[in-house]
Structure formats: structure tokens, C-alpha cells
Amino acid sequence: MVRTGKWFGRISIEASPYRAGASRHPSSARRGIGCLCAAFLLLGAFLTLHAQQPSFPGIEYPRGQDVSPTFDGWERNPDGTFSLWFGYFNRNTEEEVDVPLGPENNFDLGTGDQGQPTHFYPGRRWWVFKVVVPKDWPREKRLVWTLTNRGRTNLSKGWLQPEWEADKLLISANAAADPFLMSLGRPISDAIIEGDTAPVIAGSPTQTVILPATVTLRVTVTDDGLPKPRRGDRTADGQIRGGVEGLRVRWILYRGSGKVQFNPEVSPPVYGKPLIAETKVTFSAPG
């Protein structure tokens, strides 16, 4: 599925010992593999709010630490609604943490499922997903995301604080902190262009797979060609030599239990034509 308003697409697959069904949805992946990242433009920002935890500068822990949700800022939408953007901070340097939907991973809105991840990669992840609230949402009203893991309950509270308003340029200009969003090989300030729009992503149709079989996912991505890559060698099929400029797709796990392997994990960069990316997915467990 396409993560609207952010420069990502997401495809989900639901695996069971007997069969796994793939589905697309505009805001969440129910229980599956999910996230492909078309990282021709970097994203991220530096606005956070989360429960305070002990911090020891210079000390890193490979595993055993908790995950905190973060509030990264908000956007005005053309229809008058607002998008509240959230991310997270996994304090481990190596361990990936899973927190299933439910009392330990929920919002105080609707059913509690607002498209948040259940699989958390190490480190700080910015602008992971958004929650759209109505145009009459009170300025001081808090939207609370709760994560309970490793014996701690951490809260992130998002609201329409004027100083935390963001736009696409701000999100893009501050993206370098997220290693999932690949550098364009130039100063990020040179790569931000007014009027640059998100790519359009079309994903695989619904699929089923009987474990332990693998499944192949395929997406087609089209772009406006901005920002233009610098001069350099380009292969006959549009791929770029010696750098990462151009449109790329990265596949990551967004929701689901067990380990998931993507082959390949990242597509070659392409510029000047639609990008068609495929990956073979292997599941270690149903979920």
C-alpha cells in the first residue's frame, strides 16, 4: 500500500502455517511484512516528545533495552484536516523489538490501531507514520501513543503546537539522520527543490502462499524526476553508476512476527523512467 503524504510505499502479507494472504490498505498493514522505501528524497525531522528515561551518554547497549514512541510534528492537509506524524526510538544498537497491537501498543483513538508499526528497528526512526485528525480537532487535545515493553510504559503525546508544524521541505531537509533513507550523494540542502512531489507507487495484487514457500513482491514507481541527478555515467537501461542518485526501493519489515528476509533488500537506482522492483520474501514463522 502507499503511505500517502510520505515518500514511501508499503505492501503487507499475512502468513499462516497453511496460507498467507497479501492485502493493500491506505494507512496500515494488518499483520505482515511490510515496508518498501522509495528513497530518492531523504526524509526526517528533529521534533520529539516521549517519556523520559535514564540516559547515559557514550554508553551503548546492543540489546535488552526498551522502545519509546515519539511525536515528530504535524502538517496541514489541503482539505483542512491535520496529519500528526510519529516515529520511535529503539535504544538498542542491534536488537529489533516486536510489540504486537493491543494494550501494549495502542492509541487512545478509535480501536487503538492507527497504522503504527509492531516491528521496531534499532535507533531513532523519524516520521514513520501519520494519523489524520479532523479539521475541528482542538488545538490542545493530545493524541497519545502508548508502548509497553521491557518492563516500561512509554507515552508519546501529539498535538497541534504551532512551533511543531512541518511541511514536506522540512521533513526532507532533516532526513539524513535515518539510515533507511539513502543519501543522494550530495549536501542535502542542494537536493531539496520546491515543487518536488512524491513518487506514485503501485504494488502487487493480493497473493497467497503456503509456508515455507516464498513469495515474490513487485512494485512499479514513477517519479517527477526531481531533484535531477548530477552528471555522471548512466547505463543504457537508465541505472546510475557509482552512486545512489535516482529512485530506489528498500524493503523493510513493518508488522509481523518472526524474521523476514528480502532478496534483494534494496533495488538499483533508476532515473528518467519508471522503476520496477521485485523482491523474494522468505518467512521464518506465521504471523
PDB file of C-alpha atoms in Angstrom:
ATOM      1  CA  MET A   1       0.000   0.000   0.000  1.00  0.00           C
ATOM      2  CA  VAL A   2       1.024   3.593  -0.422  1.00  0.00           C
ATOM      3  CA  ARG A   3       1.825   5.597   2.669  1.00  0.00           C
ATOM      4  CA  THR A   4       0.185   8.801   1.485  1.00  0.00           C
ATOM      5  CA  GLY A   5       1.825  12.103   2.265  1.00  0.00           C
ATOM      6  CA  LYS A   6       5.180  10.462   2.846  1.00  0.00           C
ATOM      7  CA  TRP A   7       7.658   9.220   0.304  1.00  0.00           C
ATOM      8  CA  PHE A   8       7.077   5.564   0.987  1.00  0.00           C
ATOM      9  CA  GLY A   9       5.016   2.624  -0.132  1.00  0.00           C
ATOM     10  CA  ARG A  10       4.053  -0.342   1.935  1.00  0.00           C
ATOM     11  CA  ILE A  11       2.905  -3.851   1.000  1.00  0.00           C
ATOM     12  CA  SER A  12       1.716  -6.346   3.585  1.00  0.00           C
ATOM     13  CA  ILE A  13       1.460 -10.125   3.577  1.00  0.00           C
ATOM     14  CA  GLU A  14      -0.290 -12.188   6.222  1.00  0.00           C
ATOM     15  CA  ALA A  15       1.361 -15.562   6.762  1.00  0.00           C
ATOM     16  CA  SER A  16      -0.032 -18.716   8.372  1.00  0.00           C
ATOM     17  CA  PRO A  17       1.120 -22.343   8.510  1.00  0.00           C
ATOM     18  CA  TYR A  18      -1.366 -23.037   5.721  1.00  0.00           C
ATOM     19  CA  ARG A  19      -1.585 -19.917   3.637  1.00  0.00           C
ATOM     20  CA  ALA A  20      -0.642 -16.257   3.633  1.00  0.00           C
ATOM     21  CA  GLY A  21      -2.765 -13.573   2.060  1.00  0.00           C
ATOM     22  CA  ALA A  22      -1.469 -10.250   0.805  1.00  0.00           C
ATOM     23  CA  SER A  23      -3.500  -7.090   1.085  1.00  0.00           C
ATOM     24  CA  ARG A  24      -3.178  -3.393   0.456  1.00  0.00           C
ATOM     25  CA  HIS A  25      -4.622  -0.657   2.671  1.00  0.00           C
ATOM     26  CA  PRO A  26      -4.120   3.116   2.662  1.00  0.00           C
ATOM     27  CA  SER A  27      -2.996   3.504   6.250  1.00  0.00           C
ATOM     28  CA  SER A  28      -1.899   0.241   7.868  1.00  0.00           C
ATOM     29  CA  ALA A  29      -0.533  -3.239   7.308  1.00  0.00           C
ATOM     30  CA  ARG A  30      -2.541  -5.763   9.297  1.00  0.00           C
ATOM     31  CA  ARG A  31      -0.018  -8.461  10.124  1.00  0.00           C
ATOM     32  CA  GLY A  32       2.686  -8.846   7.618  1.00  0.00           C
ATOM     33  CA  ILE A  33       5.845  -7.894   6.074  1.00  0.00           C
ATOM     34  CA  GLY A  34       5.680  -4.604   5.037  1.00  0.00           C
ATOM     35  CA  CYS A  35       7.599  -1.537   4.078  1.00  0.00           C
ATOM     36  CA  LEU A  36       9.290  -0.608   0.853  1.00  0.00           C
ATOM     37  CA  CYS A  37      11.059   2.713   0.783  1.00  0.00           C
ATOM     38  CA  ALA A  38      11.488   4.740  -2.389  1.00  0.00           C
ATOM     39  CA  ALA A  39      14.267   6.942  -1.098  1.00  0.00           C
ATOM     40  CA  PHE A  40      15.041   9.320  -3.938  1.00  0.00           C
ATOM     41  CA  LEU A  41      14.442  12.125  -1.437  1.00  0.00           C
ATOM     42  CA  LEU A  42      15.526  11.998   2.176  1.00  0.00           C
ATOM     43  CA  LEU A  43      13.058  12.368   4.994  1.00  0.00           C
ATOM     44  CA  GLY A  44      13.118  13.034   8.708  1.00  0.00           C
ATOM     45  CA  ALA A  45      12.940  15.776  11.288  1.00  0.00           C
ATOM     46  CA  PHE A  46      14.006  16.592  14.790  1.00  0.00           C
ATOM     47  CA  LEU A  47      10.880  17.219  16.840  1.00  0.00           C
ATOM     48  CA  THR A  48      10.201  14.610  19.518  1.00  0.00           C
ATOM     49  CA  LEU A  49       8.186  14.094  22.655  1.00  0.00           C
ATOM     50  CA  HIS A  50       8.426  10.919  24.676  1.00  0.00           C
ATOM     51  CA  ALA A  51       8.524   9.685  28.246  1.00  0.00           C
ATOM     52  CA  GLN A  52      11.793  10.456  29.977  1.00  0.00           C
ATOM     53  CA  GLN A  53      14.126   7.508  30.503  1.00  0.00           C
ATOM     54  CA  PRO A  54      17.564   7.193  32.104  1.00  0.00           C
ATOM     55  CA  SER A  55      20.250   8.279  29.646  1.00  0.00           C
ATOM     56  CA  PHE A  56      23.964   7.584  29.863  1.00  0.00           C
ATOM     57  CA  PRO A  57      25.904   9.450  27.160  1.00  0.00           C
ATOM     58  CA  GLY A  58      28.551   7.323  25.480  1.00  0.00           C
ATOM     59  CA  ILE A  59      27.097   4.012  26.683  1.00  0.00           C
ATOM     60  CA  GLU A  60      25.534   1.797  24.026  1.00  0.00           C
ATOM     61  CA  TYR A  61      23.559  -1.383  24.563  1.00  0.00           C
ATOM     62  CA  PRO A  62      23.330  -3.973  21.772  1.00  0.00           C
ATOM     63  CA  ARG A  63      20.159  -5.484  23.246  1.00  0.00           C
ATOM     64  CA  GLY A  64      17.854  -5.628  26.239  1.00  0.00           C
ATOM     65  CA  GLN A  65      16.657  -2.005  26.104  1.00  0.00           C
ATOM     66  CA  ASP A  66      13.165  -0.636  25.510  1.00  0.00           C
ATOM     67  CA  VAL A  67      11.451   1.285  22.700  1.00  0.00           C
ATOM     68  CA  SER A  68       9.809   4.704  23.125  1.00  0.00           C
ATOM     69  CA  PRO A  69       7.278   6.256  20.742  1.00  0.00           C
ATOM     70  CA  THR A  70       7.995   9.813  19.562  1.00  0.00           C
ATOM     71  CA  PHE A  71       5.943  12.677  18.175  1.00  0.00           C
ATOM     72  CA  ASP A  72       7.793  14.290  15.264  1.00  0.00           C
ATOM     73  CA  GLY A  73       5.494  17.143  14.213  1.00  0.00           C
ATOM     74  CA  TRP A  74       2.282  17.862  12.326  1.00  0.00           C
ATOM     75  CA  GLU A  75       1.148  19.011   8.879  1.00  0.00           C
ATOM     76  CA  ARG A  76      -1.833  20.884   7.476  1.00  0.00           C
ATOM     77  CA  ASN A  77      -3.687  18.973   4.770  1.00  0.00           C
ATOM     78  CA  PRO A  78      -5.383  20.628   1.758  1.00  0.00           C
ATOM     79  CA  ASP A  79      -8.833  19.531   2.948  1.00  0.00           C
ATOM     80  CA  GLY A  80      -8.407  21.269   6.317  1.00  0.00           C
ATOM     81  CA  THR A  81      -7.565  18.156   8.321  1.00  0.00           C
ATOM     82  CA  PHE A  82      -4.247  17.659  10.117  1.00  0.00           C
ATOM     83  CA  SER A  83      -1.643  14.900   9.986  1.00  0.00           C
ATOM     84  CA  LEU A  84       0.167  14.085  13.221  1.00  0.00           C
ATOM     85  CA  TRP A  85       3.473  12.327  12.499  1.00  0.00           C
ATOM     86  CA  PHE A  86       5.021   9.760  14.830  1.00  0.00           C
ATOM     87  CA  GLY A  87       8.270   7.804  14.977  1.00  0.00           C
ATOM     88  CA  TYR A  88      10.133   5.824  17.603  1.00  0.00           C
ATOM     89  CA  PHE A  89      13.423   5.360  19.431  1.00  0.00           C
ATOM     90  CA  ASN A  90      14.703   1.795  19.918  1.00  0.00           C
ATOM     91  CA  ARG A  91      17.510   2.182  22.461  1.00  0.00           C
ATOM     92  CA  ASN A  92      19.268  -0.968  21.276  1.00  0.00           C
ATOM     93  CA  THR A  93      22.073  -0.730  18.732  1.00  0.00           C
ATOM     94  CA  GLU A  94      21.471  -4.231  17.324  1.00  0.00           C
ATOM     95  CA  GLU A  95      18.259  -5.812  18.624  1.00  0.00           C
ATOM     96  CA  GLU A  96      14.987  -5.462  16.738  1.00  0.00           C
ATOM     97  CA  VAL A  97      11.965  -5.414  19.044  1.00  0.00           C
ATOM     98  CA  ASP A  98       8.397  -6.596  18.378  1.00  0.00           C
ATOM     99  CA  VAL A  99       5.397  -5.186  20.263  1.00  0.00           C
ATOM    100  CA  PRO A 100       2.061  -6.580  18.970  1.00  0.00           C
ATOM    101  CA  LEU A 101      -1.043  -4.431  18.658  1.00  0.00           C
ATOM    102  CA  GLY A 102      -3.163  -4.385  21.778  1.00  0.00           C
ATOM    103  CA  PRO A 103      -2.847  -2.938  25.285  1.00  0.00           C
ATOM    104  CA  GLU A 104       0.951  -2.750  24.916  1.00  0.00           C
ATOM    105  CA  ASN A 105       0.870  -0.925  21.556  1.00  0.00           C
ATOM    106  CA  ASN A 106      -2.136   1.320  21.061  1.00  0.00           C
ATOM    107  CA  PHE A 107      -3.539   4.809  20.543  1.00  0.00           C
ATOM    108  CA  ASP A 108      -6.260   6.428  22.617  1.00  0.00           C
ATOM    109  CA  LEU A 109      -8.295   6.894  19.428  1.00  0.00           C
ATOM    110  CA  GLY A 110     -10.682   4.547  17.650  1.00  0.00           C
ATOM    111  CA  THR A 111      -9.776   0.881  18.028  1.00  0.00           C
ATOM    112  CA  GLY A 112      -6.229   1.758  19.083  1.00  0.00           C
ATOM    113  CA  ASP A 113      -4.815   0.759  15.696  1.00  0.00           C
ATOM    114  CA  GLN A 114      -3.753   3.901  13.829  1.00  0.00           C
ATOM    115  CA  GLY A 115      -1.270   2.295  11.446  1.00  0.00           C
ATOM    116  CA  GLN A 116       1.612   2.178  13.925  1.00  0.00           C
ATOM    117  CA  PRO A 117       4.401  -0.394  13.477  1.00  0.00           C
ATOM    118  CA  THR A 118       4.765  -3.525  15.577  1.00  0.00           C
ATOM    119  CA  HIS A 119       8.365  -4.204  14.500  1.00  0.00           C
ATOM    120  CA  PHE A 120      10.969  -1.700  15.674  1.00  0.00           C
ATOM    121  CA  TYR A 121      14.451  -1.394  14.191  1.00  0.00           C
ATOM    122  CA  PRO A 122      17.414  -0.190  16.297  1.00  0.00           C
ATOM    123  CA  GLY A 123      17.966   3.512  16.786  1.00  0.00           C
ATOM    124  CA  ARG A 124      15.851   6.575  16.093  1.00  0.00           C
ATOM    125  CA  ARG A 125      13.310   6.384  13.244  1.00  0.00           C
ATOM    126  CA  TRP A 126      11.727   9.632  12.134  1.00  0.00           C
ATOM    127  CA  TRP A 127       8.304  10.308  10.566  1.00  0.00           C
ATOM    128  CA  VAL A 128       7.377   6.623  10.358  1.00  0.00           C
ATOM    129  CA  PHE A 129       3.611   7.087  10.005  1.00  0.00           C
ATOM    130  CA  LYS A 130       0.889   9.676  10.378  1.00  0.00           C
ATOM    131  CA  VAL A 131      -2.529   9.852  11.993  1.00  0.00           C
ATOM    132  CA  VAL A 132      -5.040  12.152  10.275  1.00  0.00           C
ATOM    133  CA  VAL A 133      -7.351  14.054  12.629  1.00  0.00           C
ATOM    134  CA  PRO A 134     -10.400  16.144  11.612  1.00  0.00           C
ATOM    135  CA  LYS A 135     -10.302  19.865  10.845  1.00  0.00           C
ATOM    136  CA  ASP A 136     -12.132  20.655  14.102  1.00  0.00           C
ATOM    137  CA  TRP A 137      -9.523  18.810  16.211  1.00  0.00           C
ATOM    138  CA  PRO A 138      -8.940  21.006  19.327  1.00  0.00           C
ATOM    139  CA  ARG A 139      -5.537  22.698  19.362  1.00  0.00           C
ATOM    140  CA  GLU A 140      -4.699  21.484  22.860  1.00  0.00           C
ATOM    141  CA  LYS A 141      -6.111  17.976  22.521  1.00  0.00           C
ATOM    142  CA  ARG A 142      -3.480  15.254  22.914  1.00  0.00           C
ATOM    143  CA  LEU A 143      -3.289  12.125  20.774  1.00  0.00           C
ATOM    144  CA  VAL A 144      -1.452   9.526  22.854  1.00  0.00           C
ATOM    145  CA  TRP A 145       0.519   6.517  21.588  1.00  0.00           C
ATOM    146  CA  THR A 146       1.430   4.018  24.317  1.00  0.00           C
ATOM    147  CA  LEU A 147       4.187   1.392  24.049  1.00  0.00           C
ATOM    148  CA  THR A 148       4.843  -1.077  26.865  1.00  0.00           C
ATOM    149  CA  ASN A 149       7.944  -3.249  26.535  1.00  0.00           C
ATOM    150  CA  ARG A 150      10.887  -4.435  28.634  1.00  0.00           C
ATOM    151  CA  GLY A 151       9.045  -3.511  31.812  1.00  0.00           C
ATOM    152  CA  ARG A 152       8.498   0.144  30.842  1.00  0.00           C
ATOM    153  CA  THR A 153       5.465   2.036  29.620  1.00  0.00           C
ATOM    154  CA  ASN A 154       6.367   4.981  27.372  1.00  0.00           C
ATOM    155  CA  LEU A 155       3.952   7.571  26.010  1.00  0.00           C
ATOM    156  CA  SER A 156       4.130   9.938  23.055  1.00  0.00           C
ATOM    157  CA  LYS A 157       1.665  12.840  23.037  1.00  0.00           C
ATOM    158  CA  GLY A 158       0.997  14.670  19.802  1.00  0.00           C
ATOM    159  CA  TRP A 159      -0.939  17.907  19.454  1.00  0.00           C
ATOM    160  CA  LEU A 160      -1.124  20.992  17.259  1.00  0.00           C
ATOM    161  CA  GLN A 161       1.579  23.064  18.928  1.00  0.00           C
ATOM    162  CA  PRO A 162       2.316  25.894  16.423  1.00  0.00           C
ATOM    163  CA  GLU A 163       6.103  25.539  16.757  1.00  0.00           C
ATOM    164  CA  TRP A 164       5.891  21.891  15.709  1.00  0.00           C
ATOM    165  CA  GLU A 165       4.198  22.490  12.364  1.00  0.00           C
ATOM    166  CA  ALA A 166       6.170  20.946   9.486  1.00  0.00           C
ATOM    167  CA  ASP A 167       5.955  20.675   5.712  1.00  0.00           C
ATOM    168  CA  LYS A 168       7.478  18.449   3.043  1.00  0.00           C
ATOM    169  CA  LEU A 169      10.603  20.584   2.731  1.00  0.00           C
ATOM    170  CA  LEU A 170      11.307  20.459   6.463  1.00  0.00           C
ATOM    171  CA  ILE A 171      10.700  16.723   6.584  1.00  0.00           C
ATOM    172  CA  SER A 172      13.002  16.180   3.620  1.00  0.00           C
ATOM    173  CA  ALA A 173      15.760  18.520   4.769  1.00  0.00           C
ATOM    174  CA  ASN A 174      16.134  16.749   8.104  1.00  0.00           C
ATOM    175  CA  ALA A 175      16.149  13.179   6.793  1.00  0.00           C
ATOM    176  CA  ALA A 176      19.854  12.478   6.960  1.00  0.00           C
ATOM    177  CA  ALA A 177      19.548  11.076  10.494  1.00  0.00           C
ATOM    178  CA  ASP A 178      17.646   8.000   9.265  1.00  0.00           C
ATOM    179  CA  PRO A 179      19.893   5.341   7.678  1.00  0.00           C
ATOM    180  CA  PHE A 180      16.884   3.742   5.953  1.00  0.00           C
ATOM    181  CA  LEU A 181      16.578   6.835   3.771  1.00  0.00           C
ATOM    182  CA  MET A 182      19.584   6.718   1.496  1.00  0.00           C
ATOM    183  CA  SER A 183      21.782   9.727   0.813  1.00  0.00           C
ATOM    184  CA  LEU A 184      21.662  11.327  -2.592  1.00  0.00           C
ATOM    185  CA  GLY A 185      25.445  11.672  -2.588  1.00  0.00           C
ATOM    186  CA  ARG A 186      25.366  15.464  -2.267  1.00  0.00           C
ATOM    187  CA  PRO A 187      24.678  18.010   0.504  1.00  0.00           C
ATOM    188  CA  ILE A 188      21.033  17.557   1.383  1.00  0.00           C
ATOM    189  CA  SER A 189      20.440  21.315   1.094  1.00  0.00           C
ATOM    190  CA  ASP A 190      21.337  21.057  -2.606  1.00  0.00           C
ATOM    191  CA  ALA A 191      18.841  18.245  -3.168  1.00  0.00           C
ATOM    192  CA  ILE A 192      15.739  19.935  -1.764  1.00  0.00           C
ATOM    193  CA  ILE A 193      13.680  21.507  -4.541  1.00  0.00           C
ATOM    194  CA  GLU A 194      10.461  23.454  -4.148  1.00  0.00           C
ATOM    195  CA  GLY A 195       7.709  21.700  -6.080  1.00  0.00           C
ATOM    196  CA  ASP A 196       9.247  18.234  -5.851  1.00  0.00           C
ATOM    197  CA  THR A 197       6.390  15.762  -5.418  1.00  0.00           C
ATOM    198  CA  ALA A 198       6.200  12.242  -4.057  1.00  0.00           C
ATOM    199  CA  PRO A 199       6.544   9.268  -6.398  1.00  0.00           C
ATOM    200  CA  VAL A 200       3.489   7.205  -7.299  1.00  0.00           C
ATOM    201  CA  ILE A 201       3.718   3.577  -6.183  1.00  0.00           C
ATOM    202  CA  ALA A 202       1.635   0.651  -7.484  1.00  0.00           C
ATOM    203  CA  GLY A 203       2.068  -2.654  -5.668  1.00  0.00           C
ATOM    204  CA  SER A 204       1.469  -6.339  -6.185  1.00  0.00           C
ATOM    205  CA  PRO A 205      -2.118  -7.611  -6.227  1.00  0.00           C
ATOM    206  CA  THR A 206      -3.408  -9.900  -3.486  1.00  0.00           C
ATOM    207  CA  GLN A 207      -1.372 -13.094  -3.198  1.00  0.00           C
ATOM    208  CA  THR A 208      -1.415 -16.298  -1.166  1.00  0.00           C
ATOM    209  CA  VAL A 209       1.480 -18.524  -0.173  1.00  0.00           C
ATOM    210  CA  ILE A 210       1.722 -21.807   1.713  1.00  0.00           C
ATOM    211  CA  LEU A 211       4.635 -21.756   4.131  1.00  0.00           C
ATOM    212  CA  PRO A 212       7.500 -22.471   3.922  1.00  0.00           C
ATOM    213  CA  ALA A 213       7.237 -21.311   0.307  1.00  0.00           C
ATOM    214  CA  THR A 214       8.493 -17.858  -0.629  1.00  0.00           C
ATOM    215  CA  VAL A 215       6.541 -15.062  -2.273  1.00  0.00           C
ATOM    216  CA  THR A 216       7.648 -12.506  -4.845  1.00  0.00           C
ATOM    217  CA  LEU A 217       6.566  -8.887  -4.441  1.00  0.00           C
ATOM    218  CA  ARG A 218       6.661  -6.406  -7.292  1.00  0.00           C
ATOM    219  CA  VAL A 219       6.123  -2.647  -7.387  1.00  0.00           C
ATOM    220  CA  THR A 220       6.212  -0.010 -10.090  1.00  0.00           C
ATOM    221  CA  VAL A 221       7.276   3.502  -9.085  1.00  0.00           C
ATOM    222  CA  THR A 222       7.030   6.636 -11.229  1.00  0.00           C
ATOM    223  CA  ASP A 223       8.530   9.990 -10.325  1.00  0.00           C
ATOM    224  CA  ASP A 224       8.630  13.622 -11.477  1.00  0.00           C
ATOM    225  CA  GLY A 225      12.408  13.489 -11.989  1.00  0.00           C
ATOM    226  CA  LEU A 226      13.217  15.984  -9.227  1.00  0.00           C
ATOM    227  CA  PRO A 227      15.806  16.517  -7.981  1.00  0.00           C
ATOM    228  CA  LYS A 228      17.849  15.822 -11.105  1.00  0.00           C
ATOM    229  CA  PRO A 229      20.993  13.731 -10.582  1.00  0.00           C
ATOM    230  CA  ARG A 230      24.367  15.277 -11.237  1.00  0.00           C
ATOM    231  CA  ARG A 231      26.203  14.482 -14.433  1.00  0.00           C
ATOM    232  CA  GLY A 232      27.781  11.059 -14.494  1.00  0.00           C
ATOM    233  CA  ASP A 233      27.838   7.728 -16.203  1.00  0.00           C
ATOM    234  CA  ARG A 234      24.459   6.112 -16.728  1.00  0.00           C
ATOM    235  CA  THR A 235      23.868   2.644 -18.124  1.00  0.00           C
ATOM    236  CA  ALA A 236      21.754   2.051 -21.218  1.00  0.00           C
ATOM    237  CA  ASP A 237      18.824   0.855 -19.108  1.00  0.00           C
ATOM    238  CA  GLY A 238      18.762   4.052 -17.029  1.00  0.00           C
ATOM    239  CA  GLN A 239      20.679   2.821 -13.984  1.00  0.00           C
ATOM    240  CA  ILE A 240      23.312   5.082 -12.460  1.00  0.00           C
ATOM    241  CA  ARG A 241      26.913   4.015 -11.976  1.00  0.00           C
ATOM    242  CA  GLY A 242      28.979   4.806  -8.915  1.00  0.00           C
ATOM    243  CA  GLY A 243      26.348   6.316  -6.649  1.00  0.00           C
ATOM    244  CA  VAL A 244      22.862   6.099  -5.207  1.00  0.00           C
ATOM    245  CA  GLU A 245      21.242   9.016  -7.027  1.00  0.00           C
ATOM    246  CA  GLY A 246      17.926   8.297  -8.647  1.00  0.00           C
ATOM    247  CA  LEU A 247      14.886   6.394  -7.470  1.00  0.00           C
ATOM    248  CA  ARG A 248      15.390   3.347  -5.251  1.00  0.00           C
ATOM    249  CA  VAL A 249      13.213   0.945  -3.284  1.00  0.00           C
ATOM    250  CA  ARG A 250      14.139  -0.528   0.091  1.00  0.00           C
ATOM    251  CA  TRP A 251      12.051  -3.298   1.685  1.00  0.00           C
ATOM    252  CA  ILE A 252      11.704  -3.479   5.474  1.00  0.00           C
ATOM    253  CA  LEU A 253       9.525  -5.321   7.981  1.00  0.00           C
ATOM    254  CA  TYR A 254       6.757  -3.112   9.360  1.00  0.00           C
ATOM    255  CA  ARG A 255       4.382  -5.526  11.086  1.00  0.00           C
ATOM    256  CA  GLY A 256       4.526  -9.248  11.725  1.00  0.00           C
ATOM    257  CA  SER A 257       6.111 -11.904  13.904  1.00  0.00           C
ATOM    258  CA  GLY A 258       9.249 -13.893  13.158  1.00  0.00           C
ATOM    259  CA  LYS A 259      12.047 -12.934  10.806  1.00  0.00           C
ATOM    260  CA  VAL A 260      11.504 -11.902   7.200  1.00  0.00           C
ATOM    261  CA  GLN A 261      14.202 -11.896   4.537  1.00  0.00           C
ATOM    262  CA  PHE A 262      14.076  -9.851   1.336  1.00  0.00           C
ATOM    263  CA  ASN A 263      16.173 -10.764  -1.687  1.00  0.00           C
ATOM    264  CA  PRO A 264      17.173  -8.189  -2.750  1.00  0.00           C
ATOM    265  CA  GLU A 265      16.609  -5.759   0.099  1.00  0.00           C
ATOM    266  CA  VAL A 266      17.394  -2.657  -1.996  1.00  0.00           C
ATOM    267  CA  SER A 267      16.828  -2.072  -5.708  1.00  0.00           C
ATOM    268  CA  PRO A 268      19.407  -0.453  -8.027  1.00  0.00           C
ATOM    269  CA  PRO A 269      18.882   3.293  -8.604  1.00  0.00           C
ATOM    270  CA  VAL A 270      16.998   4.331 -11.740  1.00  0.00           C
ATOM    271  CA  TYR A 271      16.399   7.790 -13.180  1.00  0.00           C
ATOM    272  CA  GLY A 272      14.334   9.008 -16.095  1.00  0.00           C
ATOM    273  CA  LYS A 273      11.915   6.102 -16.357  1.00  0.00           C
ATOM    274  CA  PRO A 274       9.560   4.070 -14.123  1.00  0.00           C
ATOM    275  CA  LEU A 275      11.293   1.843 -11.596  1.00  0.00           C
ATOM    276  CA  ILE A 276      10.114  -1.773 -11.494  1.00  0.00           C
ATOM    277  CA  ALA A 277      11.361  -3.512  -8.354  1.00  0.00           C
ATOM    278  CA  GLU A 278      10.947  -7.136  -7.309  1.00  0.00           C
ATOM    279  CA  THR A 279      11.978  -8.983  -4.176  1.00  0.00           C
ATOM    280  CA  LYS A 280      11.632 -12.567  -2.981  1.00  0.00           C
ATOM    281  CA  VAL A 281      10.328 -12.813   0.576  1.00  0.00           C
ATOM    282  CA  THR A 282      11.063 -15.651   2.999  1.00  0.00           C
ATOM    283  CA  PHE A 283       9.172 -16.049   6.299  1.00  0.00           C
ATOM    284  CA  SER A 284      10.583 -17.772   9.389  1.00  0.00           C
ATOM    285  CA  ALA A 285       7.196 -18.076  11.124  1.00  0.00           C
ATOM    286  CA  PRO A 286       3.487 -17.408  10.551  1.00  0.00           C
ATOM    287  CA  GLY A 287       2.155 -14.095  11.698  1.00  0.00           C
TER     288      GLY A 287
END
